[in-house]
């Protein structure tokens, strides 16, 4: 039934590929224009229908019994095309995000608002990364490849690491200022934290490494205490939290799937 | 209690943050230049992951997902190196990919280096499927159709005819998946993929802060073993008898932990002394 559609969306020979790409771009633009011009009262039902159908596909595929020989049901073969459609939609949302960034920060620059130079740095970095990224992927210019490497591996990855590393300094400062034994609960928490922290590093483990593993005192070795804390006390409480989250997640998923969710985002006029 | 001593107790509670930052910087940097020899105790979770990889028959197929970025490189990079090294030491077929665009490039660099070291040929012994967005949809579709889900490698070349992919149709043909991540992505793997193949071994290499939340899944066996942060990577390097980045970093990590504990104790001594003085 869905075979012609699947064939249409399958990889095409290079000779016709440009026509497919052009057609997809034109089609996407038309769809976006159509959606923008839809009256507000028509948008919500449309979103509700699309959301329901998308969720229904995965739910039905999951619950429909499989044929024992092929381990498939009638929808199984369409999982991959569906995943590709999901990726395409993800790509389109990325475009929306870029357009939004350009609009917000472009306005900051044009009107020379406070901190406009930050907006300029953001857009310059974004454009440079896109241009050199595309040249690196599809071009043959070796300089462009080197520039991309400097931008991506030399700058982006290292700046990311630097930003994350700064957290360590704040953690030290915050732990020192905030960790006060003001109650029994805080004392228990600190004792557990110290034991786990000590068992997390070799210098701590070395403190009890002299206790033979097969002796009666083996349960006093730090790694054993840590293992007990994490596998018994910690795991039990995490299971309880995970169970609560799971039930809550199921409820929220159902509400979103059936478009029953209410709140600032879902009731906002779009 | 004199005014001077009272002042001292209050000062102990309010050490200038710049001094704290300098102390941390010193304890992190010093061991990199003056290495500290510390005993390594292998945790059961690390041993279980190691044993799981050891139990895969030669030429088995392992998927390594490197969902991390530069921010957690200190922990996730040694983990990626260790697990890839182990797979290549054992002569397993390896497929690497990432749900993070940075992780894709970083894992590719690591895999290339190790492949050269172990004489692994691209396309024959290993493949890199590149960056894959949409965690849920990729996982759902790879359960049924791996060549269809990962039809192209990081460079856009078709993977279908690569020798490394021969015989790999769906998740039933995969021996192990190891996720190296700084997020709770293990829950997606367990929910969508792991249950589909009862023989599949799923290992997880989280950052240290994420370790506690993995324990219920370790206990249930849904995660076969973990490499817990940089310490886990150091233990794994020790098991492989190939000390690397993580082993070097253990001195810094140890001293940083000790510093935090000492500072907390100092702060509390000041707090108790001040409180006692006030109650008197």
PDB file of C-alpha atoms in Angstrom, chain A residues 202, chain B residues 27-28 31 36 38 246-256:
ATOM      1  CA  UNK A 202      42.903   5.831  44.045  1.00  0.00           C
TER       2      UNK A 202
ATOM      3  CA  UNK B  27      46.476  20.367  42.648  1.00  0.00           C
ATOM      4  CA  UNK B  28      45.224  19.664  39.128  1.00  0.00           C
ATOM      5  CA  UNK B  31      50.513  15.794  39.310  1.00  0.00           C
ATOM      6  CA  UNK B  36      51.958  10.273  41.675  1.00  0.00           C
ATOM      7  CA  UNK B  38      48.728   5.261  43.144  1.00  0.00           C
ATOM      8  CA  UNK B 246      43.238   8.362  32.404  1.00  0.00           C
ATOM      9  CA  UNK B 247      46.037   6.763  34.408  1.00  0.00           C
ATOM     10  CA  UNK B 248      48.011   9.999  34.167  1.00  0.00           C
ATOM     11  CA  UNK B 249      44.973  12.033  35.243  1.00  0.00           C
ATOM     12  CA  UNK B 250      44.308   9.962  38.375  1.00  0.00           C
ATOM     13  CA  UNK B 251      46.807  12.010  40.408  1.00  0.00           C
ATOM     14  CA  UNK B 252      45.011  15.260  39.584  1.00  0.00           C
ATOM     15  CA  UNK B 253      41.582  13.758  40.233  1.00  0.00           C
ATOM     16  CA  UNK B 254      42.720  12.299  43.569  1.00  0.00           C
ATOM     17  CA  UNK B 255      44.222  15.529  44.841  1.00  0.00           C
ATOM     18  CA  UNK B 256      41.222  17.573  43.671  1.00  0.00           C
TER      19      UNK B 256
END
